[in-house]
PDB file of C-alpha atoms in Angstrom:
ATOM      1  CA  MET A   1      98.314 106.632  76.159  1.00  0.00           C
ATOM      2  CA  PRO A   2      99.289 107.904  79.642  1.00  0.00           C
ATOM      3  CA  LEU A   3      97.239 106.800  82.617  1.00  0.00           C
ATOM      4  CA  THR A   4      94.803 109.298  84.032  1.00  0.00           C
ATOM      5  CA  VAL A   5      94.602 110.071  87.726  1.00  0.00           C
ATOM      6  CA  GLN A   6      91.479 107.904  87.865  1.00  0.00           C
ATOM      7  CA  ASP A   7      93.325 104.997  86.227  1.00  0.00           C
ATOM      8  CA  VAL A   8      96.106 105.195  88.806  1.00  0.00           C
ATOM      9  CA  GLU A   9      93.605 105.460  91.649  1.00  0.00           C
ATOM     10  CA  ARG A  10      91.739 102.440  90.351  1.00  0.00           C
ATOM     11  CA  PHE A  11      94.923 100.402  90.402  1.00  0.00           C
ATOM     12  CA  GLU A  12      95.886 101.640  93.851  1.00  0.00           C
ATOM     13  CA  SER A  13      92.471 100.670  95.206  1.00  0.00           C
ATOM     14  CA  SER A  14      93.177  97.117  93.974  1.00  0.00           C
ATOM     15  CA  ARG A  15      96.746  96.984  95.301  1.00  0.00           C
ATOM     16  CA  PRO A  16      95.932  95.572  98.794  1.00  0.00           C
ATOM     17  CA  ARG A  17      93.927  92.710  97.287  1.00  0.00           C
ATOM     18  CA  LEU A  18      96.578  92.018  94.658  1.00  0.00           C
ATOM     19  CA  GLU A  19      99.355  91.978  97.271  1.00  0.00           C
ATOM     20  CA  ALA A  20      97.364  89.599  99.476  1.00  0.00           C
ATOM     21  CA  ILE A  21      96.832  87.226  96.536  1.00  0.00           C
ATOM     22  CA  ALA A  22     100.481  87.407  95.508  1.00  0.00           C
ATOM     23  CA  TYR A  23     101.752  86.763  99.038  1.00  0.00           C
ATOM     24  CA  ARG A  24      99.637  83.636  99.380  1.00  0.00           C
ATOM     25  CA  LEU A  25     100.815  82.429  95.978  1.00  0.00           C
ATOM     26  CA  LEU A  26     104.516  83.145  96.494  1.00  0.00           C
ATOM     27  CA  GLY A  27     105.048  82.974 100.257  1.00  0.00           C
ATOM     28  CA  SER A  28     107.272  86.042 100.038  1.00  0.00           C
ATOM     29  CA  ALA A  29     106.335  89.651 100.737  1.00  0.00           C
ATOM     30  CA  SER A  30     109.135  91.119  98.626  1.00  0.00           C
ATOM     31  CA  GLU A  31     108.304  88.881  95.662  1.00  0.00           C
ATOM     32  CA  ALA A  32     104.621  89.736  96.098  1.00  0.00           C
ATOM     33  CA  GLU A  33     105.440  93.451  95.946  1.00  0.00           C
ATOM     34  CA  ASP A  34     107.513  92.887  92.800  1.00  0.00           C
ATOM     35  CA  ALA A  35     104.691  90.937  91.148  1.00  0.00           C
ATOM     36  CA  VAL A  36     102.192  93.696  91.911  1.00  0.00           C
ATOM     37  CA  GLN A  37     104.583  96.324  90.554  1.00  0.00           C
ATOM     38  CA  ASP A  38     105.011  94.284  87.350  1.00  0.00           C
ATOM     39  CA  THR A  39     101.226  94.161  87.114  1.00  0.00           C
ATOM     40  CA  TYR A  40     101.128  97.950  87.384  1.00  0.00           C
ATOM     41  CA  LEU A  41     103.664  98.275  84.556  1.00  0.00           C
ATOM     42  CA  ARG A  42     101.408  96.157  82.346  1.00  0.00           C
ATOM     43  CA  TRP A  43      98.414  98.240  83.399  1.00  0.00           C
ATOM     44  CA  GLN A  44     100.383 101.333  82.463  1.00  0.00           C
ATOM     45  CA  ALA A  45     101.286  99.902  79.050  1.00  0.00           C
ATOM     46  CA  THR A  46      97.785  98.883  78.001  1.00  0.00           C
ATOM     47  CA  ASP A  47      94.792 100.815  76.751  1.00  0.00           C
ATOM     48  CA  VAL A  48      92.773 100.675  79.950  1.00  0.00           C
ATOM     49  CA  ASP A  49      89.708 102.172  78.281  1.00  0.00           C
ATOM     50  CA  ARG A  50      89.292  98.883  76.420  1.00  0.00           C
ATOM     51  CA  ILE A  51      89.294  96.800  79.613  1.00  0.00           C
ATOM     52  CA  GLU A  52      85.706  96.022  80.574  1.00  0.00           C
ATOM     53  CA  VAL A  53      86.364  94.719  84.105  1.00  0.00           C
ATOM     54  CA  PRO A  54      89.669  96.145  85.385  1.00  0.00           C
ATOM     55  CA  GLU A  55      89.676  94.131  88.634  1.00  0.00           C
ATOM     56  CA  ALA A  56      89.365  90.857  86.709  1.00  0.00           C
ATOM     57  CA  TRP A  57      92.055  91.934  84.229  1.00  0.00           C
ATOM     58  CA  LEU A  58      94.465  92.872  87.021  1.00  0.00           C
ATOM     59  CA  THR A  59      93.844  89.604  88.869  1.00  0.00           C
ATOM     60  CA  LYS A  60      94.489  87.591  85.709  1.00  0.00           C
ATOM     61  CA  VAL A  61      97.735  89.423  84.928  1.00  0.00           C
ATOM     62  CA  LEU A  62      98.968  89.164  88.511  1.00  0.00           C
ATOM     63  CA  THR A  63      98.099  85.485  88.863  1.00  0.00           C
ATOM     64  CA  ASN A  64      99.890  84.539  85.676  1.00  0.00           C
ATOM     65  CA  LEU A  65     102.956  86.541  86.695  1.00  0.00           C
ATOM     66  CA  CYS A  66     102.951  84.623  89.971  1.00  0.00           C
ATOM     67  CA  LEU A  67     102.558  81.301  88.163  1.00  0.00           C
ATOM     68  CA  ASN A  68     105.664  82.081  86.121  1.00  0.00           C
ATOM     69  CA  GLN A  69     107.450  83.048  89.330  1.00  0.00           C
ATOM     70  CA  LEU A  70     106.404  79.814  91.051  1.00  0.00           C
ATOM     71  CA  THR A  71     107.764  77.742  88.175  1.00  0.00           C
ATOM     72  CA  SER A  72     111.164  79.408  88.373  1.00  0.00           C
ATOM     73  CA  ALA A  73     111.075  79.401  92.183  1.00  0.00           C
ATOM     74  CA  ARG A  74     110.897  75.617  92.213  1.00  0.00           C
ATOM     75  CA  ALA A  75     114.181  75.451  90.346  1.00  0.00           C
ATOM     76  CA  ARG A  76     115.780  78.029  92.678  1.00  0.00           C
ATOM     77  CA  ARG A  77     114.665  76.190  95.780  1.00  0.00           C
ATOM     78  CA  GLU A  78     116.457  73.056  94.640  1.00  0.00           C
ATOM     79  CA  THR A  79     119.693  74.953  95.296  1.00  0.00           C
ATOM     80  CA  TYR A  80     118.421  76.802  98.390  1.00  0.00           C
ATOM     81  CA  VAL A  81     120.671  76.317 101.409  1.00  0.00           C
ATOM     82  CA  GLY A  82     118.792  74.271 104.007  1.00  0.00           C
ATOM     83  CA  GLN A  83     115.034  74.286 104.567  1.00  0.00           C
ATOM     84  CA  TRP A  84     112.844  76.828 102.742  1.00  0.00           C
ATOM     85  CA  LEU A  85     109.993  78.403 104.702  1.00  0.00           C
ATOM     86  CA  PRO A  86     107.605  81.225 103.788  1.00  0.00           C
ATOM     87  CA  GLU A  87     108.162  84.761 105.009  1.00  0.00           C
ATOM     88  CA  ALA A  88     106.239  85.333 108.250  1.00  0.00           C
ATOM     89  CA  LEU A  89     104.009  88.403 108.464  1.00  0.00           C
ATOM     90  CA  LEU A  90     103.132  89.968 111.798  1.00  0.00           C
ATOM     91  CA  ALA A  91      99.572  90.552 112.956  1.00  0.00           C
ATOM     92  CA  GLY A  92      97.968  93.551 111.300  1.00  0.00           C
ATOM     93  CA  ASP A  93     100.064  93.432 108.150  1.00  0.00           C
ATOM     94  CA  PRO A  94      97.697  94.384 105.299  1.00  0.00           C
ATOM     95  CA  MET A  95      99.357  91.814 103.041  1.00  0.00           C
ATOM     96  CA  LEU A  96      97.694  89.089 105.128  1.00  0.00           C
ATOM     97  CA  GLY A  97      94.481  90.072 103.390  1.00  0.00           C
ATOM     98  CA  PRO A  98      90.929  89.122 104.380  1.00  0.00           C
ATOM     99  CA  ALA A  99      90.415  87.098 107.571  1.00  0.00           C
ATOM    100  CA  ASP A 100      86.630  87.022 107.907  1.00  0.00           C
ATOM    101  CA  THR A 101      86.138  83.298 107.287  1.00  0.00           C
ATOM    102  CA  VAL A 102      87.861  80.132 108.498  1.00  0.00           C
ATOM    103  CA  GLU A 103      89.012  79.454 104.944  1.00  0.00           C
ATOM    104  CA  GLN A 104      90.578  82.904 104.615  1.00  0.00           C
ATOM    105  CA  ARG A 105      92.408  82.636 107.916  1.00  0.00           C
ATOM    106  CA  ASP A 106      93.518  79.108 107.145  1.00  0.00           C
ATOM    107  CA  SER A 107      94.906  79.998 103.718  1.00  0.00           C
ATOM    108  CA  VAL A 108      97.425  82.423 105.214  1.00  0.00           C
ATOM    109  CA  SER A 109      98.425  80.355 108.252  1.00  0.00           C
ATOM    110  CA  TYR A 110     102.093  79.483 108.372  1.00  0.00           C
ATOM    111  CA  ALA A 111     101.322  75.761 108.408  1.00  0.00           C
ATOM    112  CA  VAL A 112      99.165  75.926 105.262  1.00  0.00           C
ATOM    113  CA  LEU A 113     101.544  78.263 103.429  1.00  0.00           C
ATOM    114  CA  THR A 114     104.243  75.667 104.042  1.00  0.00           C
ATOM    115  CA  LEU A 115     101.986  72.839 102.872  1.00  0.00           C
ATOM    116  CA  MET A 116     101.130  74.788  99.709  1.00  0.00           C
ATOM    117  CA  GLU A 117     104.709  74.198  98.598  1.00  0.00           C
ATOM    118  CA  ARG A 118     103.535  70.661  97.788  1.00  0.00           C
ATOM    119  CA  LEU A 119     101.029  71.955  95.246  1.00  0.00           C
ATOM    120  CA  SER A 120     101.613  72.544  91.570  1.00  0.00           C
ATOM    121  CA  PRO A 121     101.449  76.213  90.508  1.00  0.00           C
ATOM    122  CA  ASN A 122      97.932  75.736  89.084  1.00  0.00           C
ATOM    123  CA  GLU A 123      96.735  73.923  92.216  1.00  0.00           C
ATOM    124  CA  ARG A 124      98.091  76.698  94.393  1.00  0.00           C
ATOM    125  CA  ALA A 125      96.453  79.402  92.289  1.00  0.00           C
ATOM    126  CA  VAL A 126      93.054  77.708  92.262  1.00  0.00           C
ATOM    127  CA  TYR A 127      93.249  77.012  96.003  1.00  0.00           C
ATOM    128  CA  VAL A 128      94.154  80.601  96.874  1.00  0.00           C
ATOM    129  CA  LEU A 129      91.622  82.249  94.563  1.00  0.00           C
ATOM    130  CA  ARG A 130      88.794  80.010  95.732  1.00  0.00           C
ATOM    131  CA  GLU A 131      89.522  79.498  99.447  1.00  0.00           C
ATOM    132  CA  ALA A 132      90.920  82.905 100.349  1.00  0.00           C
ATOM    133  CA  PHE A 133      89.088  85.218  97.957  1.00  0.00           C
ATOM    134  CA  GLY A 134      85.924  83.323  97.072  1.00  0.00           C
ATOM    135  CA  TYR A 135      86.291  83.563  93.305  1.00  0.00           C
ATOM    136  CA  PRO A 136      83.669  81.445  91.515  1.00  0.00           C
ATOM    137  CA  HIS A 137      84.995  78.563  89.437  1.00  0.00           C
ATOM    138  CA  ARG A 138      83.931  80.329  86.253  1.00  0.00           C
ATOM    139  CA  GLU A 139      86.179  83.312  86.970  1.00  0.00           C
ATOM    140  CA  ILE A 140      89.055  81.095  88.107  1.00  0.00           C
ATOM    141  CA  ALA A 141      88.777  79.191  84.841  1.00  0.00           C
ATOM    142  CA  GLU A 142      88.964  82.454  82.887  1.00  0.00           C
ATOM    143  CA  ILE A 143      91.960  83.676  84.887  1.00  0.00           C
ATOM    144  CA  LEU A 144      93.906  80.446  84.334  1.00  0.00           C
ATOM    145  CA  ASP A 145      92.615  79.658  80.825  1.00  0.00           C
ATOM    146  CA  LEU A 146      90.985  76.432  81.985  1.00  0.00           C
ATOM    147  CA  THR A 147      87.562  74.898  81.719  1.00  0.00           C
ATOM    148  CA  GLU A 148      85.306  75.315  84.727  1.00  0.00           C
ATOM    149  CA  ALA A 149      85.294  71.542  85.257  1.00  0.00           C
ATOM    150  CA  ALA A 150      89.106  71.484  85.243  1.00  0.00           C
ATOM    151  CA  ALA A 151      89.217  74.272  87.845  1.00  0.00           C
ATOM    152  CA  GLN A 152      86.883  72.266  90.094  1.00  0.00           C
ATOM    153  CA  GLN A 153      89.023  69.129  89.725  1.00  0.00           C
ATOM    154  CA  ILE A 154      92.203  71.069  90.494  1.00  0.00           C
ATOM    155  CA  LEU A 155      90.625  72.525  93.629  1.00  0.00           C
ATOM    156  CA  HIS A 156      89.625  69.036  94.769  1.00  0.00           C
ATOM    157  CA  ARG A 157      93.215  67.816  94.356  1.00  0.00           C
ATOM    158  CA  ALA A 158      94.634  70.860  96.112  1.00  0.00           C
ATOM    159  CA  ARG A 159      92.307  70.478  99.091  1.00  0.00           C
ATOM    160  CA  LYS A 160      93.233  66.795  99.314  1.00  0.00           C
ATOM    161  CA  HIS A 161      96.972  67.564  99.340  1.00  0.00           C
ATOM    162  CA  ILE A 162      96.525  70.193 102.057  1.00  0.00           C
ATOM    163  CA  ALA A 163      94.286  67.925 104.159  1.00  0.00           C
ATOM    164  CA  GLN A 164      96.825  65.090 104.012  1.00  0.00           C
ATOM    165  CA  GLY A 165      99.347  67.321 105.727  1.00  0.00           C
ATOM    166  CA  ARG A 166      96.902  68.500 108.408  1.00  0.00           C
ATOM    167  CA  THR A 167      95.430  65.527 110.215  1.00  0.00           C
ATOM    168  CA  ARG A 168      94.772  67.274 113.538  1.00  0.00           C
ATOM    169  CA  THR A 169      92.117  69.681 114.759  1.00  0.00           C
ATOM    170  CA  GLU A 170      93.216  73.254 115.392  1.00  0.00           C
ATOM    171  CA  ILE A 171      92.286  74.951 118.676  1.00  0.00           C
ATOM    172  CA  ASP A 172      91.033  78.412 119.571  1.00  0.00           C
ATOM    173  CA  GLY A 173      93.343  81.424 119.699  1.00  0.00           C
ATOM    174  CA  ALA A 174      93.185  81.996 123.474  1.00  0.00           C
ATOM    175  CA  THR A 175      94.166  78.406 124.210  1.00  0.00           C
ATOM    176  CA  ALA A 176      96.905  78.559 121.603  1.00  0.00           C
ATOM    177  CA  ARG A 177      98.338  81.692 123.189  1.00  0.00           C
ATOM    178  CA  ARG A 178      98.323  80.054 126.627  1.00  0.00           C
ATOM    179  CA  ILE A 179     100.175  77.035 125.234  1.00  0.00           C
ATOM    180  CA  VAL A 180     102.772  79.304 123.631  1.00  0.00           C
ATOM    181  CA  GLU A 181     103.389  80.954 127.007  1.00  0.00           C
ATOM    182  CA  GLU A 182     103.595  77.542 128.687  1.00  0.00           C
ATOM    183  CA  PHE A 183     106.112  76.488 126.061  1.00  0.00           C
ATOM    184  CA  LEU A 184     108.265  79.530 126.736  1.00  0.00           C
ATOM    185  CA  ALA A 185     108.221  78.826 130.471  1.00  0.00           C
ATOM    186  CA  ALA A 186     109.179  75.204 129.830  1.00  0.00           C
ATOM    187  CA  ALA A 187     111.884  76.089 127.307  1.00  0.00           C
ATOM    188  CA  THR A 188     113.541  78.509 129.715  1.00  0.00           C
ATOM    189  CA  SER A 189     113.344  76.136 132.687  1.00  0.00           C
ATOM    190  CA  GLY A 190     116.410  74.238 131.531  1.00  0.00           C
ATOM    191  CA  ARG A 191     114.528  70.933 131.765  1.00  0.00           C
ATOM    192  CA  THR A 192     113.432  68.637 128.963  1.00  0.00           C
ATOM    193  CA  GLU A 193     110.444  66.895 130.561  1.00  0.00           C
ATOM    194  CA  PRO A 194     108.065  69.897 130.675  1.00  0.00           C
ATOM    195  CA  LEU A 195     108.732  70.511 126.988  1.00  0.00           C
ATOM    196  CA  VAL A 196     108.084  66.917 125.989  1.00  0.00           C
ATOM    197  CA  ARG A 197     104.684  67.045 127.698  1.00  0.00           C
ATOM    198  CA  LEU A 198     103.655  69.977 125.493  1.00  0.00           C
ATOM    199  CA  LEU A 199     104.598  68.264 122.233  1.00  0.00           C
ATOM    200  CA  THR A 200     102.971  65.607 120.096  1.00  0.00           C
ATOM    201  CA  GLU A 201     104.975  62.406 119.778  1.00  0.00           C
ATOM    202  CA  ASP A 202     105.780  63.132 116.130  1.00  0.00           C
ATOM    203  CA  ALA A 203     106.571  66.838 116.599  1.00  0.00           C
ATOM    204  CA  VAL A 204     109.085  68.446 114.235  1.00  0.00           C
ATOM    205  CA  ALA A 205     111.238  71.581 114.312  1.00  0.00           C
ATOM    206  CA  ILE A 206     112.308  73.253 111.079  1.00  0.00           C
ATOM    207  CA  GLY A 207     114.415  76.370 110.602  1.00  0.00           C
ATOM    208  CA  ASP A 208     115.094  78.538 107.550  1.00  0.00           C
ATOM    209  CA  GLY A 209     118.435  80.326 107.709  1.00  0.00           C
ATOM    210  CA  GLY A 210     118.866  80.641 103.965  1.00  0.00           C
ATOM    211  CA  GLY A 211     122.598  80.109 104.317  1.00  0.00           C
ATOM    212  CA  LYS A 212     122.815  83.493 106.075  1.00  0.00           C
ATOM    213  CA  VAL A 213     122.278  82.232 109.625  1.00  0.00           C
ATOM    214  CA  PRO A 214     123.150  78.776 111.023  1.00  0.00           C
ATOM    215  CA  ALA A 215     120.127  76.499 110.786  1.00  0.00           C
ATOM    216  CA  ARG A 216     119.979  72.720 110.684  1.00  0.00           C
ATOM    217  CA  ALA A 217     119.474  71.471 107.132  1.00  0.00           C
ATOM    218  CA  LYS A 218     117.374  68.541 108.347  1.00  0.00           C
ATOM    219  CA  ALA A 219     114.356  68.875 110.610  1.00  0.00           C
ATOM    220  CA  PHE A 220     114.430  67.655 114.202  1.00  0.00           C
ATOM    221  CA  GLU A 221     111.874  64.865 114.492  1.00  0.00           C
ATOM    222  CA  GLY A 222     110.131  63.399 117.524  1.00  0.00           C
ATOM    223  CA  ALA A 223     109.129  64.990 120.831  1.00  0.00           C
ATOM    224  CA  LEU A 224     112.375  64.239 122.660  1.00  0.00           C
ATOM    225  CA  ALA A 225     114.648  65.506 119.874  1.00  0.00           C
ATOM    226  CA  VAL A 226     112.586  68.684 119.471  1.00  0.00           C
ATOM    227  CA  ALA A 227     112.477  69.268 123.238  1.00  0.00           C
ATOM    228  CA  LYS A 228     116.255  68.931 123.558  1.00  0.00           C
ATOM    229  CA  PHE A 229     116.766  71.323 120.653  1.00  0.00           C
ATOM    230  CA  MET A 230     114.406  73.910 122.092  1.00  0.00           C
ATOM    231  CA  ARG A 231     115.936  73.615 125.558  1.00  0.00           C
ATOM    232  CA  GLY A 232     119.364  74.286 124.068  1.00  0.00           C
ATOM    233  CA  LEU A 233     118.035  77.141 121.956  1.00  0.00           C
ATOM    234  CA  PHE A 234     116.790  79.015 125.016  1.00  0.00           C
ATOM    235  CA  LYS A 235     119.745  78.178 127.252  1.00  0.00           C
ATOM    236  CA  PRO A 236     121.794  81.296 128.079  1.00  0.00           C
ATOM    237  CA  GLY A 237     125.444  81.190 127.047  1.00  0.00           C
ATOM    238  CA  LYS A 238     128.267  83.208 125.560  1.00  0.00           C
ATOM    239  CA  ALA A 239     128.051  81.347 122.253  1.00  0.00           C
ATOM    240  CA  GLN A 240     124.346  82.150 121.842  1.00  0.00           C
ATOM    241  CA  ARG A 241     124.907  85.792 122.735  1.00  0.00           C
ATOM    242  CA  ALA A 242     127.750  86.112 120.224  1.00  0.00           C
ATOM    243  CA  LEU A 243     125.662  84.436 117.525  1.00  0.00           C
ATOM    244  CA  ALA A 244     122.646  86.660 118.237  1.00  0.00           C
ATOM    245  CA  GLY A 245     124.739  89.812 118.415  1.00  0.00           C
ATOM    246  CA  GLY A 246     123.478  90.907 121.814  1.00  0.00           C
ATOM    247  CA  THR A 247     120.787  90.343 124.409  1.00  0.00           C
ATOM    248  CA  VAL A 248     117.789  88.542 122.943  1.00  0.00           C
ATOM    249  CA  GLU A 249     114.322  89.636 124.009  1.00  0.00           C
ATOM    250  CA  ILE A 250     111.473  87.190 123.470  1.00  0.00           C
ATOM    251  CA  TYR A 251     107.984  88.517 122.775  1.00  0.00           C
ATOM    252  CA  ALA A 252     104.689  86.688 122.314  1.00  0.00           C
ATOM    253  CA  THR A 253     102.804  88.111 119.367  1.00  0.00           C
ATOM    254  CA  GLY A 254     100.844  86.995 116.325  1.00  0.00           C
ATOM    255  CA  ALA A 255     102.085  85.989 112.890  1.00  0.00           C
ATOM    256  CA  ASN A 256     100.002  84.762 109.976  1.00  0.00           C
ATOM    257  CA  GLY A 257      96.901  84.639 112.129  1.00  0.00           C
ATOM    258  CA  SER A 258      98.349  82.474 114.917  1.00  0.00           C
ATOM    259  CA  PRO A 259     100.347  83.002 118.125  1.00  0.00           C
ATOM    260  CA  ALA A 260     104.098  83.248 117.554  1.00  0.00           C
ATOM    261  CA  LEU A 261     107.299  84.096 119.379  1.00  0.00           C
ATOM    262  CA  LEU A 262     109.669  86.823 118.249  1.00  0.00           C
ATOM    263  CA  ALA A 263     113.370  86.960 119.055  1.00  0.00           C
ATOM    264  CA  VAL A 264     114.487  90.609 119.013  1.00  0.00           C
ATOM    265  CA  VAL A 265     117.955  92.151 119.427  1.00  0.00           C
ATOM    266  CA  ASP A 266     118.212  95.953 119.695  1.00  0.00           C
ATOM    267  CA  GLY A 267     114.849  96.390 117.974  1.00  0.00           C
ATOM    268  CA  ARG A 268     115.761  94.047 115.109  1.00  0.00           C
ATOM    269  CA  ILE A 269     113.870  90.779 114.685  1.00  0.00           C
ATOM    270  CA  ILE A 270     116.319  87.906 114.350  1.00  0.00           C
ATOM    271  CA  GLY A 271     113.755  85.118 114.409  1.00  0.00           C
ATOM    272  CA  VAL A 272     110.049  84.341 114.210  1.00  0.00           C
ATOM    273  CA  ILE A 273     109.024  81.012 115.746  1.00  0.00           C
ATOM    274  CA  CYS A 274     105.641  79.809 114.506  1.00  0.00           C
ATOM    275  CA  PRO A 275     104.317  76.827 116.492  1.00  0.00           C
ATOM    276  CA  GLU A 276     101.618  74.635 114.986  1.00  0.00           C
ATOM    277  CA  ILE A 277      99.308  74.068 117.931  1.00  0.00           C
ATOM    278  CA  THR A 278      96.742  71.274 117.872  1.00  0.00           C
ATOM    279  CA  ALA A 279      94.400  69.647 120.360  1.00  0.00           C
ATOM    280  CA  GLU A 280      97.052  66.948 120.929  1.00  0.00           C
ATOM    281  CA  GLY A 281      99.864  69.432 121.585  1.00  0.00           C
ATOM    282  CA  ILE A 282     102.432  71.389 119.616  1.00  0.00           C
ATOM    283  CA  ALA A 283     102.967  69.476 116.375  1.00  0.00           C
ATOM    284  CA  ALA A 284     105.629  71.658 114.777  1.00  0.00           C
ATOM    285  CA  PHE A 285     107.922  74.628 115.218  1.00  0.00           C
ATOM    286  CA  ARG A 286     108.738  76.522 112.032  1.00  0.00           C
ATOM    287  CA  SER A 287     111.385  79.166 112.636  1.00  0.00           C
ATOM    288  CA  GLN A 288     112.184  81.909 110.148  1.00  0.00           C
ATOM    289  CA  VAL A 289     115.682  83.224 110.848  1.00  0.00           C
ATOM    290  CA  ASN A 290     116.793  84.206 107.328  1.00  0.00           C
ATOM    291  CA  PRO A 291     117.442  87.963 107.733  1.00  0.00           C
ATOM    292  CA  ASP A 292     116.284  88.630 104.160  1.00  0.00           C
ATOM    293  CA  LYS A 293     112.838  87.330 105.140  1.00  0.00           C
ATOM    294  CA  LEU A 294     112.626  89.362 108.345  1.00  0.00           C
ATOM    295  CA  GLU A 295     113.044  92.889 106.977  1.00  0.00           C
ATOM    296  CA  ARG A 296     109.343  93.641 106.551  1.00  0.00           C
ATOM    297  CA  ALA A 297     108.486  92.175 109.956  1.00  0.00           C
ATOM    298  CA  THR A 298     111.228  94.283 111.572  1.00  0.00           C
ATOM    299  CA  ARG A 299     109.878  97.465 109.969  1.00  0.00           C
ATOM    300  CA  ARG A 300     106.378  96.758 111.250  1.00  0.00           C
ATOM    301  CA  TRP A 301     107.719  95.825 114.678  1.00  0.00           C
ATOM    302  CA  ALA A 302     109.680  99.052 114.952  1.00  0.00           C
ATOM    303  CA  ALA A 303     106.547 101.049 114.157  1.00  0.00           C
ATOM    304  CA  SER A 304     104.341  99.248 116.701  1.00  0.00           C
ATOM    305  CA  ASP A 305     103.775  99.425 120.446  1.00  0.00           C
ATOM    306  CA  HIS A 306     104.790  95.938 121.549  1.00  0.00           C
ATOM    307  CA  GLY A 307     105.118  96.259 125.312  1.00  0.00           C
ATOM    308  CA  GLU A 308     107.602  94.437 127.493  1.00  0.00           C
ATOM    309  CA  PRO A 309     109.325  91.173 126.524  1.00  0.00           C
ATOM    310  CA  LEU A 310     108.285  87.952 128.208  1.00  0.00           C
ATOM    311  CA  PHE A 311     111.880  86.890 128.585  1.00  0.00           C
ATOM    312  CA  SER A 312     115.398  88.246 128.042  1.00  0.00           C
ATOM    313  CA  ALA A 313     118.122  85.743 127.238  1.00  0.00           C
ATOM    314  CA  PHE A 314     121.879  85.507 126.779  1.00  0.00           C
TER     315      PHE A 314
END
């Protein structure tokens, strides 16, 4: 039976929520869009008049599609070239979803999205549905075909895994932005010492080039190693210019709810640097430079008023 206009409108009204769930589950905007489209095809193929609570039905279908995707993604990532990082989304992207509570903002932060890779598919689903969207355990159990007690136990394990990877206290947004600007000034000074002072002793730097762009397969570890890497990254030179494909403009903006730095060449984003800023200093730099994972961010950037760059390099 063909969908009515009302049936299509009902699905479309759920699309933003479904995309936000799928992005948190998959860490990829393009895969999230595909999962939501597959959900629509199943909506189209069913007798919607027999569905008592369409929103619950759509969430269940989407979540299980994402669980299947996560299972296959684990196998694909074993052969992924270099480090795998989530796709970064710029501030204002509707796929970031709700950001009213600390839990909602935390669940889409770049640091937590990366940590969620440690979780099993079921742990990730329970964590996202509960922390980011406030689903009661009863509904989560129905979505995942679990008992309510099992859903509660899975959430406890998921929270524990995430907490083990985040031992420091986060700081407020204004302070974080100031530290990002201080970092940029230090990185472009050509000196290592100012950078080291901004970092925690065990700081790390990770880059995802996906085999498309040169990126170190192993993370830089320790304040001195990270500082030297960052100093070299921002040092002008013919080699950097040739690699970037032109003059690089650096902008301070927001990504996944936190301050970030964008590297832009001729209006095209070639890198998103997401620092993890804590009360002790910058604990990590996670840099997305895989061009396949920058297409959505570039489209949003091109459509926005982003002002003047903080720095032009190379």
